[in-house]
PDB file of N, CA and C in Angstrom:
ATOM      1  N   SER H   1      -0.375   7.855   9.609  1.00 41.00           N
ATOM      2  CA  SER H   1       0.336   8.012   8.356  1.00 41.00           C
ATOM      3  C   SER H   1       1.199   6.780   8.125  1.00 41.00           C
ATOM      4  N   LEU H   2       1.582   6.584   6.899  1.00 45.00           N
ATOM      5  CA  LEU H   2       2.350   5.391   6.543  1.00 45.00           C
ATOM      6  C   LEU H   2       3.824   5.571   6.796  1.00 45.00           C
ATOM      7  N   ARG H   3       4.428   4.489   7.186  1.00 41.00           N
ATOM      8  CA  ARG H   3       5.889   4.484   7.263  1.00 41.00           C
ATOM      9  C   ARG H   3       6.364   4.107   5.861  1.00 41.00           C
ATOM     10  N   GLY H   4       7.462   4.604   5.468  1.00 42.00           N
ATOM     11  CA  GLY H   4       7.968   4.280   4.145  1.00 42.00           C
ATOM     12  C   GLY H   4       9.461   4.440   4.112  1.00 42.00           C
ATOM     13  N   GLY H   5      10.040   4.173   2.993  1.00 41.00           N
ATOM     14  CA  GLY H   5      11.475   4.312   2.866  1.00 41.00           C
ATOM     15  C   GLY H   5      12.082   3.004   2.426  1.00 41.00           C
ATOM     16  N   SER H   6      13.352   3.024   2.179  1.00 39.00           N
ATOM     17  CA  SER H   6      14.004   1.823   1.675  1.00 39.00           C
ATOM     18  C   SER H   6      15.074   1.335   2.638  1.00 39.00           C
ATOM     19  N   SER H   7      14.923   1.639   3.928  1.00 39.00           N
ATOM     20  CA  SER H   7      15.907   1.198   4.910  1.00 39.00           C
ATOM     21  C   SER H   7      15.780  -0.299   5.151  1.00 39.00           C
ATOM     22  N   PRO H   8      16.831  -0.916   5.690  1.00 38.00           N
ATOM     23  CA  PRO H   8      16.724  -2.343   6.017  1.00 38.00           C
ATOM     24  C   PRO H   8      15.590  -2.630   6.986  1.00 38.00           C
ATOM     25  N   GLU H   9      15.304  -1.677   7.920  1.00 42.00           N
ATOM     26  CA  GLU H   9      14.189  -1.885   8.840  1.00 42.00           C
ATOM     27  C   GLU H   9      12.869  -1.950   8.094  1.00 42.00           C
ATOM     28  N   SER H  10      12.694  -1.075   7.088  1.00 40.00           N
ATOM     29  CA  SER H  10      11.429  -1.082   6.363  1.00 40.00           C
ATOM     30  C   SER H  10      11.276  -2.375   5.569  1.00 40.00           C
ATOM     31  N   GLU H  11      12.383  -2.921   5.080  1.00 41.00           N
ATOM     32  CA  GLU H  11      12.305  -4.196   4.376  1.00 41.00           C
ATOM     33  C   GLU H  11      11.894  -5.299   5.339  1.00 41.00           C
ATOM     34  N   LYS H  12      12.416  -5.268   6.581  1.00 43.00           N
ATOM     35  CA  LYS H  12      12.046  -6.254   7.592  1.00 43.00           C
ATOM     36  C   LYS H  12      10.589  -6.108   7.989  1.00 43.00           C
ATOM     37  N   GLU H  13      10.085  -4.872   8.041  1.00 45.00           N
ATOM     38  CA  GLU H  13       8.700  -4.627   8.420  1.00 45.00           C
ATOM     39  C   GLU H  13       7.737  -5.024   7.312  1.00 45.00           C
ATOM     40  N   GLY H  14       8.254  -5.369   6.148  1.00 47.00           N
ATOM     41  CA  GLY H  14       7.386  -5.783   5.072  1.00 47.00           C
ATOM     42  C   GLY H  14       7.145  -4.727   4.022  1.00 47.00           C
ATOM     43  N   PHE H  15       7.763  -3.562   4.173  1.00 49.00           N
ATOM     44  CA  PHE H  15       7.547  -2.533   3.171  1.00 49.00           C
ATOM     45  C   PHE H  15       8.290  -2.859   1.884  1.00 49.00           C
ATOM     46  N   GLY H  16       9.027  -3.970   1.877  1.00 51.00           N
ATOM     47  CA  GLY H  16       9.611  -4.477   0.647  1.00 51.00           C
ATOM     48  C   GLY H  16       8.634  -5.388  -0.080  1.00 51.00           C
ATOM     49  N   PHE H  17       7.449  -5.603   0.505  1.00 56.00           N
ATOM     50  CA  PHE H  17       6.391  -6.413  -0.089  1.00 56.00           C
ATOM     51  C   PHE H  17       6.079  -5.876  -1.477  1.00 56.00           C
ATOM     52  N   ARG H  18       5.968  -6.743  -2.460  1.00 55.00           N
ATOM     53  CA  ARG H  18       5.750  -6.297  -3.838  1.00 55.00           C
ATOM     54  C   ARG H  18       4.278  -6.212  -4.189  1.00 55.00           C
ATOM     55  N   CYS H  19       3.907  -5.107  -4.840  1.00 57.00           N
ATOM     56  CA  CYS H  19       2.545  -4.849  -5.309  1.00 57.00           C
ATOM     57  C   CYS H  19       2.621  -4.624  -6.802  1.00 57.00           C
ATOM     58  N   ARG H  20       2.247  -5.618  -7.565  1.00 63.00           N
ATOM     59  CA  ARG H  20       2.254  -5.502  -9.034  1.00 63.00           C
ATOM     60  C   ARG H  20       3.611  -5.030  -9.562  1.00 63.00           C
ATOM     61  N   GLY H  21       4.670  -5.599  -9.023  1.00 71.00           N
ATOM     62  CA  GLY H  21       5.996  -5.323  -9.537  1.00 71.00           C
ATOM     63  C   GLY H  21       6.771  -4.243  -8.813  1.00 71.00           C
ATOM     64  N   GLU H  22       6.134  -3.463  -7.945  1.00 79.00           N
ATOM     65  CA  GLU H  22       6.878  -2.452  -7.197  1.00 79.00           C
ATOM     66  C   GLU H  22       6.703  -2.712  -5.701  1.00 79.00           C
ATOM     67  N   THR H  23       7.654  -2.270  -4.926  1.00 81.00           N
ATOM     68  CA  THR H  23       7.555  -2.483  -3.489  1.00 81.00           C
ATOM     69  C   THR H  23       6.460  -1.590  -2.916  1.00 81.00           C
ATOM     70  N   PHE H  24       5.929  -1.993  -1.784  1.00 79.00           N
ATOM     71  CA  PHE H  24       4.920  -1.185  -1.113  1.00 79.00           C
ATOM     72  C   PHE H  24       5.496   0.191  -0.793  1.00 79.00           C
ATOM     73  N   SER H  25       6.755   0.215  -0.387  1.00 82.00           N
ATOM     74  CA  SER H  25       7.436   1.472  -0.085  1.00 82.00           C
ATOM     75  C   SER H  25       7.484   2.377  -1.327  1.00 82.00           C
ATOM     76  N   ALA H  26       7.767   1.809  -2.487  1.00 87.00           N
ATOM     77  CA  ALA H  26       7.811   2.595  -3.727  1.00 87.00           C
ATOM     78  C   ALA H  26       6.425   3.135  -4.068  1.00 87.00           C
ATOM     79  N   LEU H  27       5.391   2.334  -3.835  1.00 88.00           N
ATOM     80  CA  LEU H  27       4.024   2.788  -4.088  1.00 88.00           C
ATOM     81  C   LEU H  27       3.670   3.954  -3.160  1.00 88.00           C
ATOM     82  N   VAL H  28       4.047   3.860  -1.892  1.00 87.00           N
ATOM     83  CA  VAL H  28       3.819   4.948  -0.941  1.00 87.00           C
ATOM     84  C   VAL H  28       4.510   6.213  -1.437  1.00 87.00           C
ATOM     85  N   GLN H  29       5.748   6.091  -1.861  1.00 91.00           N
ATOM     86  CA  GLN H  29       6.487   7.254  -2.359  1.00 91.00           C
ATOM     87  C   GLN H  29       5.816   7.844  -3.599  1.00 91.00           C
ATOM     88  N   ARG H  30       5.321   6.984  -4.482  1.00 91.00           N
ATOM     89  CA  ARG H  30       4.683   7.445  -5.717  1.00 91.00           C
ATOM     90  C   ARG H  30       3.375   8.176  -5.427  1.00 91.00           C
ATOM     91  N   LEU H  31       2.673   7.777  -4.378  1.00 92.00           N
ATOM     92  CA  LEU H  31       1.391   8.394  -4.047  1.00 92.00           C
ATOM     93  C   LEU H  31       1.521   9.592  -3.099  1.00 92.00           C
ATOM     94  N   LYS H  32       2.726   9.892  -2.670  1.00 93.00           N
ATOM     95  CA  LYS H  32       2.935  10.969  -1.698  1.00 93.00           C
ATOM     96  C   LYS H  32       2.364  12.305  -2.183  1.00 93.00           C
ATOM     97  N   GLU H  33       2.602  12.670  -3.431  1.00 93.00           N
ATOM     98  CA  GLU H  33       2.080  13.938  -3.967  1.00 93.00           C
ATOM     99  C   GLU H  33       0.560  13.945  -4.002  1.00 93.00           C
ATOM    100  N   VAL H  34      -0.043  12.811  -4.355  1.00 92.00           N
ATOM    101  CA  VAL H  34      -1.502  12.705  -4.384  1.00 92.00           C
ATOM    102  C   VAL H  34      -2.047  12.913  -2.977  1.00 92.00           C
ATOM    103  N   ILE H  35      -1.430  12.268  -2.002  1.00 92.00           N
ATOM    104  CA  ILE H  35      -1.866  12.386  -0.604  1.00 92.00           C
ATOM    105  C   ILE H  35      -1.740  13.829  -0.123  1.00 92.00           C
ATOM    106  N   LEU H  36      -0.628  14.483  -0.438  1.00 93.00           N
ATOM    107  CA  LEU H  36      -0.444  15.882  -0.032  1.00 93.00           C
ATOM    108  C   LEU H  36      -1.484  16.790  -0.675  1.00 93.00           C
ATOM    109  N   THR H  37      -1.815  16.523  -1.932  1.00 92.00           N
ATOM    110  CA  THR H  37      -2.849  17.305  -2.625  1.00 92.00           C
ATOM    111  C   THR H  37      -4.201  17.117  -1.952  1.00 92.00           C
ATOM    112  N   ILE H  38      -4.550  15.863  -1.636  1.00 90.00           N
ATOM    113  CA  ILE H  38      -5.818  15.586  -0.954  1.00 90.00           C
ATOM    114  C   ILE H  38      -5.871  16.306   0.392  1.00 90.00           C
ATOM    115  N   GLU H  39      -4.786  16.267   1.141  1.00 89.00           N
ATOM    116  CA  GLU H  39      -4.759  16.918   2.455  1.00 89.00           C
ATOM    117  C   GLU H  39      -4.968  18.420   2.371  1.00 89.00           C
ATOM    118  N   ARG H  40      -4.531  19.040   1.270  1.00 89.00           N
ATOM    119  CA  ARG H  40      -4.671  20.494   1.121  1.00 89.00           C
ATOM    120  C   ARG H  40      -6.063  20.919   0.658  1.00 89.00           C
ATOM    121  N   LEU H  41      -6.868  19.980   0.180  1.00 87.00           N
ATOM    122  CA  LEU H  41      -8.200  20.340  -0.312  1.00 87.00           C
ATOM    123  C   LEU H  41      -9.099  20.762   0.841  1.00 87.00           C
ATOM    124  N   PRO H  42      -9.843  21.856   0.662  1.00 85.00           N
ATOM    125  CA  PRO H  42     -10.705  22.338   1.747  1.00 85.00           C
ATOM    126  C   PRO H  42     -12.057  21.627   1.807  1.00 85.00           C
ATOM    127  N   ARG H  43     -12.306  20.701   0.902  1.00 86.00           N
ATOM    128  CA  ARG H  43     -13.617  20.063   0.832  1.00 86.00           C
ATOM    129  C   ARG H  43     -13.492  18.545   0.719  1.00 86.00           C
ATOM    130  N   SER H  44     -14.621  17.877   0.794  1.00 86.00           N
ATOM    131  CA  SER H  44     -14.673  16.422   0.658  1.00 86.00           C
ATOM    132  C   SER H  44     -14.436  16.042  -0.808  1.00 86.00           C
ATOM    133  N   LEU H  45     -14.069  14.791  -1.025  1.00 89.00           N
ATOM    134  CA  LEU H  45     -13.870  14.330  -2.389  1.00 89.00           C
ATOM    135  C   LEU H  45     -14.145  12.842  -2.491  1.00 89.00           C
ATOM    136  N   ILE H  46     -14.336  12.386  -3.722  1.00 86.00           N
ATOM    137  CA  ILE H  46     -14.531  10.967  -4.008  1.00 86.00           C
ATOM    138  C   ILE H  46     -13.305  10.501  -4.777  1.00 86.00           C
ATOM    139  N   VAL H  47     -12.773   9.351  -4.371  1.00 85.00           N
ATOM    140  CA  VAL H  47     -11.569   8.803  -4.996  1.00 85.00           C
ATOM    141  C   VAL H  47     -11.893   7.426  -5.563  1.00 85.00           C
ATOM    142  N   LEU H  48     -11.625   7.240  -6.832  1.00 82.00           N
ATOM    143  CA  LEU H  48     -11.754   5.938  -7.470  1.00 82.00           C
ATOM    144  C   LEU H  48     -10.369   5.314  -7.463  1.00 82.00           C
ATOM    145  N   CYS H  49     -10.219   4.209  -6.767  1.00 82.00           N
ATOM    146  CA  CYS H  49      -8.906   3.571  -6.616  1.00 82.00           C
ATOM    147  C   CYS H  49      -8.738   2.494  -7.675  1.00 82.00           C
ATOM    148  N   PRO H  50      -7.706   2.590  -8.497  1.00 83.00           N
ATOM    149  CA  PRO H  50      -7.532   1.625  -9.584  1.00 83.00           C
ATOM    150  C   PRO H  50      -7.116   0.229  -9.111  1.00 83.00           C
ATOM    151  N   THR H  51      -6.489   0.137  -7.944  1.00 83.00           N
ATOM    152  CA  THR H  51      -6.049  -1.166  -7.431  1.00 83.00           C
ATOM    153  C   THR H  51      -6.272  -1.216  -5.921  1.00 83.00           C
ATOM    154  N   GLU H  52      -6.306  -2.434  -5.392  1.00 84.00           N
ATOM    155  CA  GLU H  52      -6.426  -2.599  -3.944  1.00 84.00           C
ATOM    156  C   GLU H  52      -5.229  -2.002  -3.223  1.00 84.00           C
ATOM    157  N   GLU H  53      -4.066  -2.065  -3.838  1.00 85.00           N
ATOM    158  CA  GLU H  53      -2.859  -1.533  -3.198  1.00 85.00           C
ATOM    159  C   GLU H  53      -2.956  -0.022  -3.003  1.00 85.00           C
ATOM    160  N   VAL H  54      -3.465   0.684  -4.008  1.00 87.00           N
ATOM    161  CA  VAL H  54      -3.643   2.134  -3.888  1.00 87.00           C
ATOM    162  C   VAL H  54      -4.653   2.432  -2.785  1.00 87.00           C
ATOM    163  N   LEU H  55      -5.740   1.670  -2.750  1.00 86.00           N
ATOM    164  CA  LEU H  55      -6.745   1.841  -1.706  1.00 86.00           C
ATOM    165  C   LEU H  55      -6.135   1.617  -0.320  1.00 86.00           C
ATOM    166  N   ARG H  56      -5.292   0.599  -0.195  1.00 85.00           N
ATOM    167  CA  ARG H  56      -4.639   0.322   1.090  1.00 85.00           C
ATOM    168  C   ARG H  56      -3.736   1.478   1.527  1.00 85.00           C
ATOM    169  N   VAL H  57      -2.988   2.052   0.597  1.00 87.00           N
ATOM    170  CA  VAL H  57      -2.104   3.179   0.926  1.00 87.00           C
ATOM    171  C   VAL H  57      -2.931   4.362   1.426  1.00 87.00           C
ATOM    172  N   LEU H  58      -4.016   4.679   0.712  1.00 88.00           N
ATOM    173  CA  LEU H  58      -4.840   5.820   1.114  1.00 88.00           C
ATOM    174  C   LEU H  58      -5.508   5.584   2.465  1.00 88.00           C
ATOM    175  N   LEU H  59      -6.079   4.396   2.670  1.00 85.00           N
ATOM    176  CA  LEU H  59      -6.737   4.114   3.942  1.00 85.00           C
ATOM    177  C   LEU H  59      -5.735   4.080   5.089  1.00 85.00           C
ATOM    178  N   ALA H  60      -4.574   3.483   4.853  1.00 85.00           N
ATOM    179  CA  ALA H  60      -3.549   3.432   5.906  1.00 85.00           C
ATOM    180  C   ALA H  60      -3.098   4.845   6.275  1.00 85.00           C
ATOM    181  N   HIS H  61      -3.003   5.724   5.294  1.00 85.00           N
ATOM    182  CA  HIS H  61      -2.586   7.094   5.579  1.00 85.00           C
ATOM    183  C   HIS H  61      -3.678   7.869   6.315  1.00 85.00           C
ATOM    184  N   PHE H  62      -4.888   7.857   5.772  1.00 83.00           N
ATOM    185  CA  PHE H  62      -5.945   8.699   6.332  1.00 83.00           C
ATOM    186  C   PHE H  62      -6.589   8.134   7.589  1.00 83.00           C
ATOM    187  N   HIS H  63      -6.484   6.840   7.813  1.00 79.00           N
ATOM    188  CA  HIS H  63      -7.086   6.246   9.011  1.00 79.00           C
ATOM    189  C   HIS H  63      -6.073   5.594   9.919  1.00 79.00           C
ATOM    190  N   GLY H  64      -4.836   5.554   9.486  1.00 75.00           N
ATOM    191  CA  GLY H  64      -3.809   4.914  10.287  1.00 75.00           C
ATOM    192  C   GLY H  64      -3.856   3.402  10.125  1.00 75.00           C
ATOM    193  N   CYS H  65      -2.762   2.805  10.381  1.00 75.00           N
ATOM    194  CA  CYS H  65      -2.640   1.356  10.300  1.00 75.00           C
ATOM    195  C   CYS H  65      -2.204   0.892  11.683  1.00 75.00           C
ATOM    196  N   PRO H  66      -2.996   0.036  12.337  1.00 73.00           N
ATOM    197  CA  PRO H  66      -2.610  -0.418  13.672  1.00 73.00           C
ATOM    198  C   PRO H  66      -1.196  -0.989  13.674  1.00 73.00           C
ATOM    199  N   GLU H  67      -0.482  -0.762  14.761  1.00 74.00           N
ATOM    200  CA  GLU H  67       0.909  -1.206  14.859  1.00 74.00           C
ATOM    201  C   GLU H  67       1.074  -2.706  14.641  1.00 74.00           C
ATOM    202  N   ASP H  68       0.072  -3.491  15.039  1.00 78.00           N
ATOM    203  CA  ASP H  68       0.184  -4.943  14.915  1.00 78.00           C
ATOM    204  C   ASP H  68      -0.278  -5.468  13.560  1.00 78.00           C
ATOM    205  N   MET H  69      -0.574  -4.565  12.620  1.00 79.00           N
ATOM    206  CA  MET H  69      -1.064  -4.978  11.300  1.00 79.00           C
ATOM    207  C   MET H  69      -0.229  -4.326  10.204  1.00 79.00           C
ATOM    208  N   GLN H  70       0.101  -5.087   9.198  1.00 77.00           N
ATOM    209  CA  GLN H  70       0.806  -4.535   8.043  1.00 77.00           C
ATOM    210  C   GLN H  70      -0.232  -3.947   7.086  1.00 77.00           C
ATOM    211  N   PRO H  71       0.089  -2.878   6.365  1.00 74.00           N
ATOM    212  CA  PRO H  71      -0.895  -2.226   5.488  1.00 74.00           C
ATOM    213  C   PRO H  71      -1.526  -3.161   4.454  1.00 74.00           C
ATOM    214  N   TRP H  72      -0.766  -4.104   3.903  1.00 75.00           N
ATOM    215  CA  TRP H  72      -1.325  -4.970   2.872  1.00 75.00           C
ATOM    216  C   TRP H  72      -2.274  -6.018   3.442  1.00 75.00           C
ATOM    217  N   SER H  73      -2.340  -6.147   4.771  1.00 80.00           N
ATOM    218  CA  SER H  73      -3.283  -7.101   5.361  1.00 80.00           C
ATOM    219  C   SER H  73      -4.490  -6.396   5.986  1.00 80.00           C
ATOM    220  N   MET H  74      -4.598  -5.085   5.793  1.00 80.00           N
ATOM    221  CA  MET H  74      -5.742  -4.332   6.314  1.00 80.00           C
ATOM    222  C   MET H  74      -7.021  -4.771   5.609  1.00 80.00           C
ATOM    223  N   PRO H  75      -8.128  -4.860   6.351  1.00 82.00           N
ATOM    224  CA  PRO H  75      -9.401  -5.154   5.681  1.00 82.00           C
ATOM    225  C   PRO H  75      -9.788  -3.977   4.788  1.00 82.00           C
ATOM    226  N   LEU H  76     -10.350  -4.287   3.650  1.00 82.00           N
ATOM    227  CA  LEU H  76     -10.733  -3.246   2.697  1.00 82.00           C
ATOM    228  C   LEU H  76     -12.245  -3.094   2.652  1.00 82.00           C
ATOM    229  N   PRO H  77     -12.725  -1.879   2.337  1.00 80.00           N
ATOM    230  CA  PRO H  77     -14.160  -1.701   2.132  1.00 80.00           C
ATOM    231  C   PRO H  77     -14.608  -2.468   0.888  1.00 80.00           C
ATOM    232  N   ALA H  78     -15.913  -2.648   0.762  1.00 76.00           N
ATOM    233  CA  ALA H  78     -16.466  -3.461  -0.327  1.00 76.00           C
ATOM    234  C   ALA H  78     -16.226  -2.865  -1.714  1.00 76.00           C
ATOM    235  N   GLY H  79     -16.344  -1.568  -1.866  1.00 72.00           N
ATOM    236  CA  GLY H  79     -16.247  -0.964  -3.190  1.00 72.00           C
ATOM    237  C   GLY H  79     -14.906  -0.307  -3.451  1.00 72.00           C
ATOM    238  N   PRO H  80     -14.574  -0.091  -4.730  1.00 72.00           N
ATOM    239  CA  PRO H  80     -13.311   0.550  -5.079  1.00 72.00           C
ATOM    240  C   PRO H  80     -13.359   2.071  -5.006  1.00 72.00           C
ATOM    241  N   ILE H  81     -14.519   2.612  -4.653  1.00 81.00           N
ATOM    242  CA  ILE H  81     -14.679   4.063  -4.563  1.00 81.00           C
ATOM    243  C   ILE H  81     -14.785   4.430  -3.087  1.00 81.00           C
ATOM    244  N   ILE H  82     -13.992   5.401  -2.666  1.00 84.00           N
ATOM    245  CA  ILE H  82     -14.116   5.884  -1.295  1.00 84.00           C
ATOM    246  C   ILE H  82     -14.414   7.379  -1.322  1.00 84.00           C
ATOM    247  N   GLU H  83     -15.243   7.792  -0.389  1.00 86.00           N
ATOM    248  CA  GLU H  83     -15.526   9.209  -0.214  1.00 86.00           C
ATOM    249  C   GLU H  83     -14.759   9.661   1.019  1.00 86.00           C
ATOM    250  N   LEU H  84     -13.892  10.628   0.837  1.00 88.00           N
ATOM    251  CA  LEU H  84     -13.153  11.211   1.953  1.00 88.00           C
ATOM    252  C   LEU H  84     -13.879  12.492   2.335  1.00 88.00           C
ATOM    253  N   GLN H  85     -14.507  12.484   3.506  1.00 88.00           N
ATOM    254  CA  GLN H  85     -15.279  13.628   3.961  1.00 88.00           C
ATOM    255  C   GLN H  85     -14.466  14.407   4.981  1.00 88.00           C
ATOM    256  N   ARG H  86     -14.319  15.693   4.738  1.00 85.00           N
ATOM    257  CA  ARG H  86     -13.620  16.563   5.676  1.00 85.00           C
ATOM    258  C   ARG H  86     -14.380  16.594   6.991  1.00 85.00           C
ATOM    259  N   ASP H  87     -13.674  16.450   8.088  1.00 83.00           N
ATOM    260  CA  ASP H  87     -14.285  16.635   9.401  1.00 83.00           C
ATOM    261  C   ASP H  87     -13.274  17.325  10.312  1.00 83.00           C
ATOM    262  N   HIS H  88     -13.625  17.521  11.568  1.00 81.00           N
ATOM    263  CA  HIS H  88     -12.773  18.288  12.477  1.00 81.00           C
ATOM    264  C   HIS H  88     -11.449  17.596  12.799  1.00 81.00           C
ATOM    265  N   THR H  89     -11.339  16.298  12.542  1.00 78.00           N
ATOM    266  CA  THR H  89     -10.084  15.591  12.815  1.00 78.00           C
ATOM    267  C   THR H  89      -9.275  15.327  11.555  1.00 78.00           C
ATOM    268  N   GLY H  90      -9.763  15.732  10.412  1.00 80.00           N
ATOM    269  CA  GLY H  90      -9.073  15.459   9.149  1.00 80.00           C
ATOM    270  C   GLY H  90     -10.056  14.936   8.125  1.00 80.00           C
ATOM    271  N   PHE H  91     -10.108  13.599   7.978  1.00 84.00           N
ATOM    272  CA  PHE H  91     -11.020  12.991   7.024  1.00 84.00           C
ATOM    273  C   PHE H  91     -11.698  11.774   7.631  1.00 84.00           C
ATOM    274  N   ALA H  92     -12.962  11.620   7.328  1.00 84.00           N
ATOM    275  CA  ALA H  92     -13.687  10.381   7.592  1.00 84.00           C
ATOM    276  C   ALA H  92     -13.919   9.763   6.216  1.00 84.00           C
ATOM    277  N   SER H  93     -14.093   8.470   6.149  1.00 83.00           N
ATOM    278  CA  SER H  93     -14.310   7.872   4.840  1.00 83.00           C
ATOM    279  C   SER H  93     -15.463   6.893   4.869  1.00 83.00           C
ATOM    280  N   ARG H  94     -16.014   6.675   3.691  1.00 82.00           N
ATOM    281  CA  ARG H  94     -17.011   5.624   3.524  1.00 82.00           C
ATOM    282  C   ARG H  94     -16.828   5.036   2.141  1.00 82.00           C
ATOM    283  N   SER H  95     -17.185   3.776   2.026  1.00 82.00           N
ATOM    284  CA  SER H  95     -17.055   3.050   0.771  1.00 82.00           C
ATOM    285  C   SER H  95     -18.321   3.238  -0.054  1.00 82.00           C
ATOM    286  N   LEU H  96     -18.143   3.351  -1.351  1.00 80.00           N
ATOM    287  CA  LEU H  96     -19.280   3.485  -2.251  1.00 80.00           C
ATOM    288  C   LEU H  96     -19.190   2.415  -3.335  1.00 80.00           C
ATOM    289  N   PRO H  97     -20.322   1.820  -3.726  1.00 79.00           N
ATOM    290  CA  PRO H  97     -20.294   0.847  -4.826  1.00 79.00           C
ATOM    291  C   PRO H  97     -20.188   1.577  -6.160  1.00 79.00           C
ATOM    292  N   ILE H  98     -19.794   0.866  -7.176  1.00 77.00           N
ATOM    293  CA  ILE H  98     -19.798   1.437  -8.523  1.00 77.00           C
ATOM    294  C   ILE H  98     -21.245   1.450  -8.991  1.00 77.00           C
ATOM    295  N   PRO H  99     -21.767   2.607  -9.402  1.00 76.00           N
ATOM    296  CA  PRO H  99     -23.164   2.659  -9.843  1.00 76.00           C
ATOM    297  C   PRO H  99     -23.376   1.829 -11.094  1.00 76.00           C
ATOM    298  N   SER H 100     -24.490   1.139 -11.153  1.00 75.00           N
ATOM    299  CA  SER H 100     -24.795   0.349 -12.349  1.00 75.00           C
ATOM    300  C   SER H 100     -25.368   1.278 -13.412  1.00 75.00           C
ATOM    301  N   VAL H 101     -25.319   0.850 -14.659  1.00 68.00           N
ATOM    302  CA  VAL H 101     -25.845   1.654 -15.763  1.00 68.00           C
ATOM    303  C   VAL H 101     -27.341   1.878 -15.575  1.00 68.00           C
ATOM    304  N   ALA H 102     -28.082   0.861 -15.107  1.00 63.00           N
ATOM    305  CA  ALA H 102     -29.524   0.991 -14.902  1.00 63.00           C
ATOM    306  C   ALA H 102     -29.831   2.076 -13.879  1.00 63.00           C
ATOM    307  N   ARG H 103     -29.016   2.150 -12.804  1.00 58.00           N
ATOM    308  CA  ARG H 103     -29.247   3.157 -11.768  1.00 58.00           C
ATOM    309  C   ARG H 103     -28.932   4.553 -12.267  1.00 58.00           C
ATOM    310  N   LEU H 104     -28.101   4.657 -13.292  1.00 59.00           N
ATOM    311  CA  LEU H 104     -27.744   5.966 -13.834  1.00 59.00           C
ATOM    312  C   LEU H 104     -28.757   6.444 -14.880  1.00 59.00           C
ATOM    313  N   GLY H 105     -29.762   5.609 -15.199  1.00 61.00           N
ATOM    314  CA  GLY H 105     -30.770   6.004 -16.181  1.00 61.00           C
ATOM    315  C   GLY H 105     -30.453   5.525 -17.581  1.00 61.00           C
ATOM    316  N   GLY H 106     -29.440   4.656 -17.734  1.00 57.00           N
ATOM    317  CA  GLY H 106     -29.093   4.124 -19.050  1.00 57.00           C
ATOM    318  C   GLY H 106     -29.963   2.934 -19.396  1.00 57.00           C
ATOM    319  N   ALA H 107     -29.789   2.426 -20.586  1.00 54.00           N
ATOM    320  CA  ALA H 107     -30.599   1.285 -21.057  1.00 54.00           C
ATOM    321  C   ALA H 107     -30.112  -0.020 -20.522  1.00 54.00           C
TER     322      ALA H 107
END
């Protein structure tokens, strides 16, 4: 799970890092309700992440962030869509590409 908050320690750890005008800590706080809702769901789901920062928060929460790595420097999957699959330990995830119009049967 993510560390967050506005303490001087969190600022030193980099949680004062700015993501599109807000601190990483503020983004974590803003997504807290979304994360709690996802955790309560009894089934798998697909999440379309509008920004890399949102994707980083979700991945850091559901997969953990190694102690020697800051969340904003985590490697990201190729696509902006992630599938969170329920499993016995919580959630497993996989990256999905955005489907092209041709693959969807469009012109």
